[in-house]
PDB file of N, CA and C in Angstrom:
ATOM      1  N   MET A  55      -3.493 -17.450 -19.024  1.00 45.00           N
ATOM      2  CA  MET A  55      -3.484 -16.575 -17.858  1.00 45.00           C
ATOM      3  C   MET A  55      -4.183 -17.279 -16.700  1.00 45.00           C
ATOM      4  N   ASN A  56      -3.653 -17.165 -15.519  1.00 50.00           N
ATOM      5  CA  ASN A  56      -4.207 -17.776 -14.330  1.00 50.00           C
ATOM      6  C   ASN A  56      -5.144 -16.776 -13.664  1.00 50.00           C
ATOM      7  N   GLU A  57      -6.429 -16.804 -14.041  1.00 54.00           N
ATOM      8  CA  GLU A  57      -7.411 -15.868 -13.517  1.00 54.00           C
ATOM      9  C   GLU A  57      -8.084 -16.450 -12.285  1.00 54.00           C
ATOM     10  N   ARG A  58      -8.244 -15.635 -11.260  1.00 53.00           N
ATOM     11  CA  ARG A  58      -8.911 -16.085 -10.040  1.00 53.00           C
ATOM     12  C   ARG A  58     -10.415 -16.058 -10.226  1.00 53.00           C
ATOM     13  N   ILE A  59     -11.063 -17.085  -9.746  1.00 53.00           N
ATOM     14  CA  ILE A  59     -12.517 -17.166  -9.769  1.00 53.00           C
ATOM     15  C   ILE A  59     -12.965 -17.171  -8.309  1.00 53.00           C
ATOM     16  N   PRO A  60     -13.857 -16.245  -7.928  1.00 50.00           N
ATOM     17  CA  PRO A  60     -14.250 -16.146  -6.522  1.00 50.00           C
ATOM     18  C   PRO A  60     -14.999 -17.378  -6.038  1.00 50.00           C
ATOM     19  N   ALA A  61     -14.928 -17.597  -4.738  1.00 51.00           N
ATOM     20  CA  ALA A  61     -15.650 -18.700  -4.111  1.00 51.00           C
ATOM     21  C   ALA A  61     -17.151 -18.463  -4.237  1.00 51.00           C
ATOM     22  N   ASP A  62     -17.921 -19.526  -4.155  1.00 51.00           N
ATOM     23  CA  ASP A  62     -19.377 -19.415  -4.232  1.00 51.00           C
ATOM     24  C   ASP A  62     -19.887 -18.378  -3.241  1.00 51.00           C
ATOM     25  N   GLY A  63     -20.775 -17.514  -3.706  1.00 46.00           N
ATOM     26  CA  GLY A  63     -21.374 -16.511  -2.839  1.00 46.00           C
ATOM     27  C   GLY A  63     -20.548 -15.261  -2.670  1.00 46.00           C
ATOM     28  N   CYS A  64     -19.383 -15.182  -3.321  1.00 48.00           N
ATOM     29  CA  CYS A  64     -18.511 -14.017  -3.188  1.00 48.00           C
ATOM     30  C   CYS A  64     -18.462 -13.263  -4.506  1.00 48.00           C
ATOM     31  N   SER A  65     -18.261 -11.965  -4.406  1.00 45.00           N
ATOM     32  CA  SER A  65     -18.106 -11.169  -5.621  1.00 45.00           C
ATOM     33  C   SER A  65     -16.700 -11.339  -6.157  1.00 45.00           C
ATOM     34  N   GLY A  66     -16.498 -11.009  -7.407  1.00 45.00           N
ATOM     35  CA  GLY A  66     -15.203 -11.202  -8.044  1.00 45.00           C
ATOM     36  C   GLY A  66     -14.096 -10.374  -7.439  1.00 45.00           C
ATOM     37  N   ASN A  67     -14.300  -9.096  -7.313  1.00 44.00           N
ATOM     38  CA  ASN A  67     -13.298  -8.205  -6.740  1.00 44.00           C
ATOM     39  C   ASN A  67     -14.036  -7.159  -5.942  1.00 44.00           C
ATOM     40  N   GLY A  68     -14.472  -7.547  -4.760  1.00 43.00           N
ATOM     41  CA  GLY A  68     -15.315  -6.682  -3.943  1.00 43.00           C
ATOM     42  C   GLY A  68     -14.589  -5.516  -3.329  1.00 43.00           C
ATOM     43  N   GLY A  69     -13.271  -5.420  -3.537  1.00 42.00           N
ATOM     44  CA  GLY A  69     -12.528  -4.309  -2.967  1.00 42.00           C
ATOM     45  C   GLY A  69     -12.900  -3.018  -3.638  1.00 42.00           C
ATOM     46  N   GLY A  70     -12.796  -1.947  -2.930  1.00 43.00           N
ATOM     47  CA  GLY A  70     -13.090  -0.657  -3.507  1.00 43.00           C
ATOM     48  C   GLY A  70     -12.207   0.381  -2.862  1.00 43.00           C
ATOM     49  N   ASP A  71     -11.953   0.183  -1.602  1.00 48.00           N
ATOM     50  CA  ASP A  71     -11.020   1.064  -0.922  1.00 48.00           C
ATOM     51  C   ASP A  71      -9.727   0.294  -0.724  1.00 48.00           C
ATOM     52  N   ASN A  72      -8.818   0.860   0.024  1.00 53.00           N
ATOM     53  CA  ASN A  72      -7.535   0.183   0.213  1.00 53.00           C
ATOM     54  C   ASN A  72      -7.553  -0.771   1.393  1.00 53.00           C
ATOM     55  N   GLY A  73      -8.690  -0.933   2.073  1.00 55.00           N
ATOM     56  CA  GLY A  73      -8.819  -1.911   3.141  1.00 55.00           C
ATOM     57  C   GLY A  73      -8.201  -1.512   4.463  1.00 55.00           C
ATOM     58  N   ASP A  74      -7.702  -0.275   4.593  1.00 62.00           N
ATOM     59  CA  ASP A  74      -7.032   0.143   5.822  1.00 62.00           C
ATOM     60  C   ASP A  74      -7.919   0.047   7.055  1.00 62.00           C
ATOM     61  N   ASP A  75      -9.219   0.356   6.935  1.00 80.00           N
ATOM     62  CA  ASP A  75     -10.099   0.334   8.093  1.00 80.00           C
ATOM     63  C   ASP A  75     -10.247  -1.060   8.685  1.00 80.00           C
ATOM     64  N   VAL A  76      -9.988  -2.081   7.909  1.00 81.00           N
ATOM     65  CA  VAL A  76     -10.040  -3.461   8.396  1.00 81.00           C
ATOM     66  C   VAL A  76      -9.034  -3.664   9.518  1.00 81.00           C
ATOM     67  N   TYR A  77      -7.921  -2.973   9.447  1.00 86.00           N
ATOM     68  CA  TYR A  77      -6.841  -3.162  10.414  1.00 86.00           C
ATOM     69  C   TYR A  77      -6.928  -2.238  11.620  1.00 86.00           C
ATOM     70  N   GLU A  78      -8.012  -1.478  11.723  1.00 89.00           N
ATOM     71  CA  GLU A  78      -8.169  -0.572  12.860  1.00 89.00           C
ATOM     72  C   GLU A  78      -8.241  -1.346  14.174  1.00 89.00           C
ATOM     73  N   ASN A  79      -8.947  -2.468  14.173  1.00 92.00           N
ATOM     74  CA  ASN A  79      -9.115  -3.271  15.386  1.00 92.00           C
ATOM     75  C   ASN A  79      -8.768  -4.734  15.183  1.00 92.00           C
ATOM     76  N   CYS A  80      -7.951  -5.024  14.177  1.00 95.00           N
ATOM     77  CA  CYS A  80      -7.652  -6.408  13.853  1.00 95.00           C
ATOM     78  C   CYS A  80      -6.234  -6.529  13.290  1.00 95.00           C
ATOM     79  N   GLU A  81      -5.633  -7.670  13.526  1.00 95.00           N
ATOM     80  CA  GLU A  81      -4.308  -7.971  12.990  1.00 95.00           C
ATOM     81  C   GLU A  81      -4.352  -9.335  12.314  1.00 95.00           C
ATOM     82  N   ASP A  82      -3.852  -9.410  11.079  1.00 96.00           N
ATOM     83  CA  ASP A  82      -3.772 -10.687  10.379  1.00 96.00           C
ATOM     84  C   ASP A  82      -2.841 -11.628  11.140  1.00 96.00           C
ATOM     85  N   THR A  83      -3.108 -12.911  11.044  1.00 97.00           N
ATOM     86  CA  THR A  83      -2.301 -13.901  11.776  1.00 97.00           C
ATOM     87  C   THR A  83      -1.643 -14.908  10.840  1.00 97.00           C
ATOM     88  N   ASN A  84      -1.401 -14.513   9.604  1.00 97.00           N
ATOM     89  CA  ASN A  84      -0.790 -15.442   8.641  1.00 97.00           C
ATOM     90  C   ASN A  84       0.735 -15.380   8.697  1.00 97.00           C
ATOM     91  N   TRP A  85       1.264 -15.615   9.885  1.00 96.00           N
ATOM     92  CA  TRP A  85       2.713 -15.640  10.122  1.00 96.00           C
ATOM     93  C   TRP A  85       3.084 -16.930  10.813  1.00 96.00           C
ATOM     94  N   ARG A  86       4.197 -17.521  10.399  1.00 95.00           N
ATOM     95  CA  ARG A  86       4.723 -18.717  11.066  1.00 95.00           C
ATOM     96  C   ARG A  86       5.500 -18.276  12.306  1.00 95.00           C
ATOM     97  N   ALA A  87       5.793 -19.222  13.160  1.00 95.00           N
ATOM     98  CA  ALA A  87       6.550 -18.937  14.382  1.00 95.00           C
ATOM     99  C   ALA A  87       7.913 -18.323  14.078  1.00 95.00           C
ATOM    100  N   ASP A  88       8.504 -18.671  12.927  1.00 97.00           N
ATOM    101  CA  ASP A  88       9.816 -18.126  12.584  1.00 97.00           C
ATOM    102  C   ASP A  88       9.716 -16.736  11.941  1.00 97.00           C
ATOM    103  N   GLY A  89       8.482 -16.208  11.830  1.00 94.00           N
ATOM    104  CA  GLY A  89       8.283 -14.866  11.282  1.00 94.00           C
ATOM    105  C   GLY A  89       8.032 -14.821   9.782  1.00 94.00           C
ATOM    106  N   SER A  90       8.073 -15.962   9.114  1.00 95.00           N
ATOM    107  CA  SER A  90       7.824 -15.962   7.676  1.00 95.00           C
ATOM    108  C   SER A  90       6.319 -15.907   7.401  1.00 95.00           C
ATOM    109  N   LEU A  91       5.989 -15.316   6.282  1.00 96.00           N
ATOM    110  CA  LEU A  91       4.612 -15.094   5.884  1.00 96.00           C
ATOM    111  C   LEU A  91       3.990 -16.351   5.286  1.00 96.00           C
ATOM    112  N   ILE A  92       2.741 -16.615   5.630  1.00 97.00           N
ATOM    113  CA  ILE A  92       1.994 -17.734   5.061  1.00 97.00           C
ATOM    114  C   ILE A  92       1.063 -17.171   3.997  1.00 97.00           C
ATOM    115  N   GLY A  93       1.063 -17.767   2.820  1.00 97.00           N
ATOM    116  CA  GLY A  93       0.200 -17.311   1.737  1.00 97.00           C
ATOM    117  C   GLY A  93      -0.712 -18.416   1.237  1.00 97.00           C
ATOM    118  N   ASP A  94      -1.619 -18.032   0.338  1.00 97.00           N
ATOM    119  CA  ASP A  94      -2.577 -18.974  -0.231  1.00 97.00           C
ATOM    120  C   ASP A  94      -1.930 -19.835  -1.318  1.00 97.00           C
ATOM    121  N   VAL A  95      -2.733 -20.482  -2.158  1.00 97.00           N
ATOM    122  CA  VAL A  95      -2.205 -21.377  -3.185  1.00 97.00           C
ATOM    123  C   VAL A  95      -1.269 -20.657  -4.166  1.00 97.00           C
ATOM    124  N   ASP A  96      -1.453 -19.355  -4.318  1.00 97.00           N
ATOM    125  CA  ASP A  96      -0.576 -18.559  -5.180  1.00 97.00           C
ATOM    126  C   ASP A  96       0.435 -17.757  -4.357  1.00 97.00           C
ATOM    127  N   ASN A  97       0.543 -18.081  -3.080  1.00 96.00           N
ATOM    128  CA  ASN A  97       1.429 -17.413  -2.132  1.00 96.00           C
ATOM    129  C   ASN A  97       1.028 -15.956  -1.873  1.00 96.00           C
ATOM    130  N   ASP A  98      -0.255 -15.631  -2.082  1.00 97.00           N
ATOM    131  CA  ASP A  98      -0.769 -14.296  -1.772  1.00 97.00           C
ATOM    132  C   ASP A  98      -1.100 -14.227  -0.288  1.00 97.00           C
ATOM    133  N   PRO A  99      -0.611 -13.207   0.425  1.00 97.00           N
ATOM    134  CA  PRO A  99      -0.872 -13.062   1.856  1.00 97.00           C
ATOM    135  C   PRO A  99      -2.206 -12.358   2.123  1.00 97.00           C
ATOM    136  N   CYS A 100      -2.594 -12.298   3.369  1.00 96.00           N
ATOM    137  CA  CYS A 100      -3.836 -11.631   3.767  1.00 96.00           C
ATOM    138  C   CYS A 100      -3.885 -10.177   3.302  1.00 96.00           C
ATOM    139  N   SER A 101      -2.759  -9.503   3.268  1.00 94.00           N
ATOM    140  CA  SER A 101      -2.759  -8.090   2.879  1.00 94.00           C
ATOM    141  C   SER A 101      -3.331  -7.886   1.483  1.00 94.00           C
ATOM    142  N   LEU A 102      -3.168  -8.845   0.579  1.00 96.00           N
ATOM    143  CA  LEU A 102      -3.756  -8.727  -0.754  1.00 96.00           C
ATOM    144  C   LEU A 102      -5.257  -9.019  -0.736  1.00 96.00           C
ATOM    145  N   TYR A 103      -5.712  -9.754   0.262  1.00 96.00           N
ATOM    146  CA  TYR A 103      -7.137 -10.050   0.384  1.00 96.00           C
ATOM    147  C   TYR A 103      -7.932  -8.802   0.756  1.00 96.00           C
ATOM    148  N   THR A 104      -7.307  -7.806   1.382  1.00 92.00           N
ATOM    149  CA  THR A 104      -8.029  -6.583   1.728  1.00 92.00           C
ATOM    150  C   THR A 104      -8.520  -5.875   0.482  1.00 92.00           C
ATOM    151  N   LEU A 105      -7.808  -6.003  -0.608  1.00 92.00           N
ATOM    152  CA  LEU A 105      -8.219  -5.399  -1.871  1.00 92.00           C
ATOM    153  C   LEU A 105      -9.085  -6.345  -2.693  1.00 92.00           C
ATOM    154  N   ASN A 106      -9.116  -7.613  -2.294  1.00 94.00           N
ATOM    155  CA  ASN A 106      -9.845  -8.644  -3.046  1.00 94.00           C
ATOM    156  C   ASN A 106     -10.616  -9.555  -2.093  1.00 94.00           C
ATOM    157  N   PRO A 107     -11.564  -9.033  -1.329  1.00 94.00           N
ATOM    158  CA  PRO A 107     -12.262  -9.865  -0.349  1.00 94.00           C
ATOM    159  C   PRO A 107     -13.042 -11.021  -0.971  1.00 94.00           C
ATOM    160  N   GLY A 108     -13.277 -10.978  -2.260  1.00 96.00           N
ATOM    161  CA  GLY A 108     -13.931 -12.089  -2.935  1.00 96.00           C
ATOM    162  C   GLY A 108     -13.089 -13.351  -2.945  1.00 96.00           C
ATOM    163  N   TRP A 109     -11.814 -13.219  -2.634  1.00 97.00           N
ATOM    164  CA  TRP A 109     -10.918 -14.379  -2.579  1.00 97.00           C
ATOM    165  C   TRP A 109     -11.144 -15.205  -1.314  1.00 97.00           C
ATOM    166  N   CYS A 110     -11.749 -14.630  -0.275  1.00 97.00           N
ATOM    167  CA  CYS A 110     -11.888 -15.290   1.023  1.00 97.00           C
ATOM    168  C   CYS A 110     -12.485 -16.686   0.880  1.00 97.00           C
ATOM    169  N   GLY A 111     -11.760 -17.655   1.383  1.00 97.00           N
ATOM    170  CA  GLY A 111     -12.215 -19.033   1.386  1.00 97.00           C
ATOM    171  C   GLY A 111     -12.014 -19.774   0.076  1.00 97.00           C
ATOM    172  N   GLY A 112     -11.554 -19.091  -0.949  1.00 96.00           N
ATOM    173  CA  GLY A 112     -11.460 -19.725  -2.249  1.00 96.00           C
ATOM    174  C   GLY A 112     -10.091 -20.263  -2.623  1.00 96.00           C
ATOM    175  N   TYR A 113      -9.047 -19.844  -1.917  1.00 97.00           N
ATOM    176  CA  TYR A 113      -7.679 -20.217  -2.316  1.00 97.00           C
ATOM    177  C   TYR A 113      -6.862 -20.728  -1.152  1.00 97.00           C
ATOM    178  N   ASP A 114      -7.538 -21.265  -0.142  1.00 98.00           N
ATOM    179  CA  ASP A 114      -6.879 -21.753   1.063  1.00 98.00           C
ATOM    180  C   ASP A 114      -6.031 -22.980   0.784  1.00 98.00           C
ATOM    181  N   THR A 115      -5.077 -23.206   1.676  1.00 97.00           N
ATOM    182  CA  THR A 115      -4.262 -24.414   1.674  1.00 97.00           C
ATOM    183  C   THR A 115      -4.424 -25.054   3.051  1.00 97.00           C
ATOM    184  N   THR A 116      -3.724 -26.136   3.296  1.00 97.00           N
ATOM    185  CA  THR A 116      -3.792 -26.746   4.621  1.00 97.00           C
ATOM    186  C   THR A 116      -3.191 -25.835   5.687  1.00 97.00           C
ATOM    187  N   GLU A 117      -2.283 -24.939   5.291  1.00 97.00           N
ATOM    188  CA  GLU A 117      -1.635 -24.037   6.241  1.00 97.00           C
ATOM    189  C   GLU A 117      -2.265 -22.649   6.251  1.00 97.00           C
ATOM    190  N   PHE A 118      -2.735 -22.169   5.121  1.00 98.00           N
ATOM    191  CA  PHE A 118      -3.318 -20.838   4.996  1.00 98.00           C
ATOM    192  C   PHE A 118      -4.842 -20.946   4.983  1.00 98.00           C
ATOM    193  N   LEU A 119      -5.462 -20.416   6.014  1.00 98.00           N
ATOM    194  CA  LEU A 119      -6.919 -20.447   6.138  1.00 98.00           C
ATOM    195  C   LEU A 119      -7.409 -19.002   6.239  1.00 98.00           C
ATOM    196  N   SER A 120      -7.817 -18.456   5.113  1.00 97.00           N
ATOM    197  CA  SER A 120      -8.139 -17.031   5.037  1.00 97.00           C
ATOM    198  C   SER A 120      -9.217 -16.597   6.032  1.00 97.00           C
ATOM    199  N   LYS A 121     -10.235 -17.418   6.242  1.00 97.00           N
ATOM    200  CA  LYS A 121     -11.324 -17.034   7.143  1.00 97.00           C
ATOM    201  C   LYS A 121     -10.919 -17.108   8.612  1.00 97.00           C
ATOM    202  N   GLU A 122      -9.775 -17.682   8.896  1.00 97.00           N
ATOM    203  CA  GLU A 122      -9.250 -17.717  10.262  1.00 97.00           C
ATOM    204  C   GLU A 122      -8.101 -16.728  10.453  1.00 97.00           C
ATOM    205  N   MET A 123      -7.342 -16.451   9.388  1.00 97.00           N
ATOM    206  CA  MET A 123      -6.123 -15.653   9.494  1.00 97.00           C
ATOM    207  C   MET A 123      -6.264 -14.205   9.035  1.00 97.00           C
ATOM    208  N   CYS A 124      -7.171 -13.944   8.114  1.00 97.00           N
ATOM    209  CA  CYS A 124      -7.254 -12.622   7.482  1.00 97.00           C
ATOM    210  C   CYS A 124      -8.402 -11.799   8.057  1.00 97.00           C
ATOM    211  N   CYS A 125      -8.089 -10.604   8.511  1.00 96.00           N
ATOM    212  CA  CYS A 125      -9.105  -9.717   9.085  1.00 96.00           C
ATOM    213  C   CYS A 125     -10.251  -9.467   8.117  1.00 96.00           C
ATOM    214  N   VAL A 126      -9.926  -9.219   6.861  1.00 96.00           N
ATOM    215  CA  VAL A 126     -10.958  -8.903   5.877  1.00 96.00           C
ATOM    216  C   VAL A 126     -11.918 -10.067   5.652  1.00 96.00           C
ATOM    217  N   CYS A 127     -11.493 -11.267   5.988  1.00 97.00           N
ATOM    218  CA  CYS A 127     -12.325 -12.460   5.799  1.00 97.00           C
ATOM    219  C   CYS A 127     -13.033 -12.862   7.095  1.00 97.00           C
ATOM    220  N   GLY A 128     -12.920 -12.039   8.120  1.00 95.00           N
ATOM    221  CA  GLY A 128     -13.567 -12.342   9.390  1.00 95.00           C
ATOM    222  C   GLY A 128     -12.681 -13.058  10.379  1.00 95.00           C
ATOM    223  N   GLY A 129     -11.412 -13.222  10.029  1.00 96.00           N
ATOM    224  CA  GLY A 129     -10.463 -13.893  10.929  1.00 96.00           C
ATOM    225  C   GLY A 129      -9.514 -12.894  11.554  1.00 96.00           C
ATOM    226  N   GLY A 130      -8.298 -13.317  11.798  1.00 96.00           N
ATOM    227  CA  GLY A 130      -7.297 -12.454  12.409  1.00 96.00           C
ATOM    228  C   GLY A 130      -7.431 -12.420  13.917  1.00 96.00           C
ATOM    229  N   ARG A 131      -6.713 -11.474  14.522  1.00 96.00           N
ATOM    230  CA  ARG A 131      -6.701 -11.326  15.980  1.00 96.00           C
ATOM    231  C   ARG A 131      -7.217  -9.933  16.316  1.00 96.00           C
ATOM    232  N   ALA A 132      -8.182  -9.876  17.226  1.00 94.00           N
ATOM    233  CA  ALA A 132      -8.756  -8.595  17.638  1.00 94.00           C
ATOM    234  C   ALA A 132      -7.739  -7.783  18.421  1.00 94.00           C
ATOM    235  N   LEU A 133      -7.747  -6.480  18.185  1.00 90.00           N
ATOM    236  CA  LEU A 133      -6.887  -5.549  18.907  1.00 90.00           C
ATOM    237  C   LEU A 133      -7.759  -4.621  19.742  1.00 90.00           C
ATOM    238  N   ASP A 134      -7.232  -4.149  20.864  1.00 78.00           N
ATOM    239  CA  ASP A 134      -7.990  -3.188  21.653  1.00 78.00           C
ATOM    240  C   ASP A 134      -7.812  -1.794  21.053  1.00 78.00           C
ATOM    241  N   ASP A 135      -8.342  -0.786  21.685  1.00 63.00           N
ATOM    242  CA  ASP A 135      -8.318   0.580  21.162  1.00 63.00           C
ATOM    243  C   ASP A 135      -6.908   1.148  21.022  1.00 63.00           C
ATOM    244  N   ASN A 136      -5.940   0.552  21.710  1.00 60.00           N
ATOM    245  CA  ASN A 136      -4.563   1.031  21.633  1.00 60.00           C
ATOM    246  C   ASN A 136      -3.739   0.287  20.595  1.00 60.00           C
ATOM    247  N   GLY A 137      -4.362  -0.643  19.872  1.00 54.00           N
ATOM    248  CA  GLY A 137      -3.647  -1.422  18.873  1.00 54.00           C
ATOM    249  C   GLY A 137      -2.899  -2.603  19.454  1.00 54.00           C
ATOM    250  N   ASP A 138      -3.223  -2.957  20.704  1.00 60.00           N
ATOM    251  CA  ASP A 138      -2.581  -4.090  21.357  1.00 60.00           C
ATOM    252  C   ASP A 138      -3.437  -5.330  21.194  1.00 60.00           C
ATOM    253  N   ASP A 139      -2.811  -6.491  21.321  1.00 58.00           N
ATOM    254  CA  ASP A 139      -3.520  -7.766  21.264  1.00 58.00           C
ATOM    255  C   ASP A 139      -4.608  -7.759  22.328  1.00 58.00           C
ATOM    256  N   ASP A 140      -5.831  -8.078  21.934  1.00 53.00           N
ATOM    257  CA  ASP A 140      -6.969  -8.054  22.848  1.00 53.00           C
ATOM    258  C   ASP A 140      -7.418  -9.470  23.194  1.00 53.00           C
ATOM    259  N   SER A 141      -6.454 -10.378  23.352  1.00 55.00           N
ATOM    260  CA  SER A 141      -6.792 -11.769  23.628  1.00 55.00           C
ATOM    261  C   SER A 141      -7.191 -11.989  25.075  1.00 55.00           C
ATOM    262  N   GLY A 142      -6.981 -10.990  25.937  1.00 55.00           N
ATOM    263  CA  GLY A 142      -7.341 -11.138  27.337  1.00 55.00           C
ATOM    264  C   GLY A 142      -6.245 -11.783  28.162  1.00 55.00           C
ATOM    265  N   ASP A 143      -5.134 -12.161  27.545  1.00 52.00           N
ATOM    266  CA  ASP A 143      -4.033 -12.772  28.275  1.00 52.00           C
ATOM    267  C   ASP A 143      -3.233 -11.673  28.953  1.00 52.00           C
ATOM    268  N   ASP A 144      -3.297 -11.637  30.272  1.00 50.00           N
ATOM    269  CA  ASP A 144      -2.593 -10.589  30.998  1.00 50.00           C
ATOM    270  C   ASP A 144      -1.198 -11.022  31.433  1.00 50.00           C
ATOM    271  N   GLY A 145      -0.749 -12.192  30.987  1.00 47.00           N
ATOM    272  CA  GLY A 145       0.589 -12.650  31.322  1.00 47.00           C
ATOM    273  C   GLY A 145       0.648 -13.486  32.579  1.00 47.00           C
ATOM    274  N   ASN A 146      -0.438 -13.533  33.350  1.00 48.00           N
ATOM    275  CA  ASN A 146      -0.444 -14.364  34.545  1.00 48.00           C
ATOM    276  C   ASN A 146      -0.604 -15.816  34.155  1.00 48.00           C
ATOM    277  N   ASP A 147      -0.257 -16.689  35.054  1.00 48.00           N
ATOM    278  CA  ASP A 147      -0.319 -18.111  34.759  1.00 48.00           C
ATOM    279  C   ASP A 147      -1.701 -18.700  34.967  1.00 48.00           C
ATOM    280  N   GLY A 148      -2.683 -17.906  35.358  1.00 49.00           N
ATOM    281  CA  GLY A 148      -4.054 -18.362  35.460  1.00 49.00           C
ATOM    282  C   GLY A 148      -4.419 -19.006  36.782  1.00 49.00           C
ATOM    283  N   ASP A 149      -3.494 -19.035  37.726  1.00 50.00           N
ATOM    284  CA  ASP A 149      -3.824 -19.672  38.995  1.00 50.00           C
ATOM    285  C   ASP A 149      -4.461 -18.710  39.975  1.00 50.00           C
ATOM    286  N   GLY A 150      -4.559 -17.441  39.622  1.00 48.00           N
ATOM    287  CA  GLY A 150      -5.187 -16.470  40.484  1.00 48.00           C
ATOM    288  C   GLY A 150      -4.299 -16.007  41.614  1.00 48.00           C
ATOM    289  N   GLY A 151      -3.125 -16.541  41.698  1.00 48.00           N
ATOM    290  CA  GLY A 151      -2.201 -16.173  42.766  1.00 48.00           C
ATOM    291  C   GLY A 151      -1.427 -14.913  42.433  1.00 48.00           C
ATOM    292  N   ASP A 152      -0.525 -14.564  43.317  1.00 49.00           N
ATOM    293  CA  ASP A 152       0.261 -13.356  43.117  1.00 49.00           C
ATOM    294  C   ASP A 152       1.640 -13.672  42.553  1.00 49.00           C
ATOM    295  N   GLY A 153       1.813 -14.888  42.063  1.00 48.00           N
ATOM    296  CA  GLY A 153       3.103 -15.274  41.491  1.00 48.00           C
ATOM    297  C   GLY A 153       4.027 -15.852  42.527  1.00 48.00           C
ATOM    298  N   GLY A 154       3.583 -15.854  43.774  1.00 48.00           N
ATOM    299  CA  GLY A 154       4.403 -16.392  44.844  1.00 48.00           C
ATOM    300  C   GLY A 154       4.218 -17.896  44.975  1.00 48.00           C
ATOM    301  N   ASP A 155       4.640 -18.423  46.101  1.00 50.00           N
ATOM    302  CA  ASP A 155       4.555 -19.845  46.368  1.00 50.00           C
ATOM    303  C   ASP A 155       3.098 -20.223  46.599  1.00 50.00           C
ATOM    304  N   ASN A 156       2.575 -21.207  45.888  1.00 51.00           N
ATOM    305  CA  ASN A 156       1.176 -21.600  45.965  1.00 51.00           C
ATOM    306  C   ASN A 156       0.995 -22.847  46.800  1.00 51.00           C
ATOM    307  N   GLN A 157       1.461 -22.838  48.010  1.00 49.00           N
ATOM    308  CA  GLN A 157       1.306 -24.001  48.875  1.00 49.00           C
ATOM    309  C   GLN A 157      -0.066 -23.977  49.523  1.00 49.00           C
ATOM    310  N   SER A 158      -0.721 -25.128  49.606  1.00 48.00           N
ATOM    311  CA  SER A 158      -2.002 -25.232  50.285  1.00 48.00           C
ATOM    312  C   SER A 158      -1.781 -25.375  51.772  1.00 48.00           C
ATOM    313  N   VAL A 159      -2.715 -24.870  52.552  1.00 46.00           N
ATOM    314  CA  VAL A 159      -2.600 -24.943  53.998  1.00 46.00           C
ATOM    315  C   VAL A 159      -3.456 -26.048  54.529  1.00 46.00           C
TER     316      VAL A 159
END
């Protein structure tokens, strides 16, 4: 049997609830640009880590980094109170202009 052993300093199966509150202000980021899910060495996604937070940092790959991608592990993307991405990107190009012609005088 392939039994998981938690990373140093982590409990074996620290989950107790269903982990829903983790997603109140956070979104997992373990998705590729094409929309496919990124998983750990056993192809387990962040959603399974909510029930098993002891896995955090213990089963990463070069592509799957639980502490950066999974909300329950302290990663993911922060959401504002409306459930929207809270990255601060307002869609402007950052030049401070009004989107018009930026010619210097």
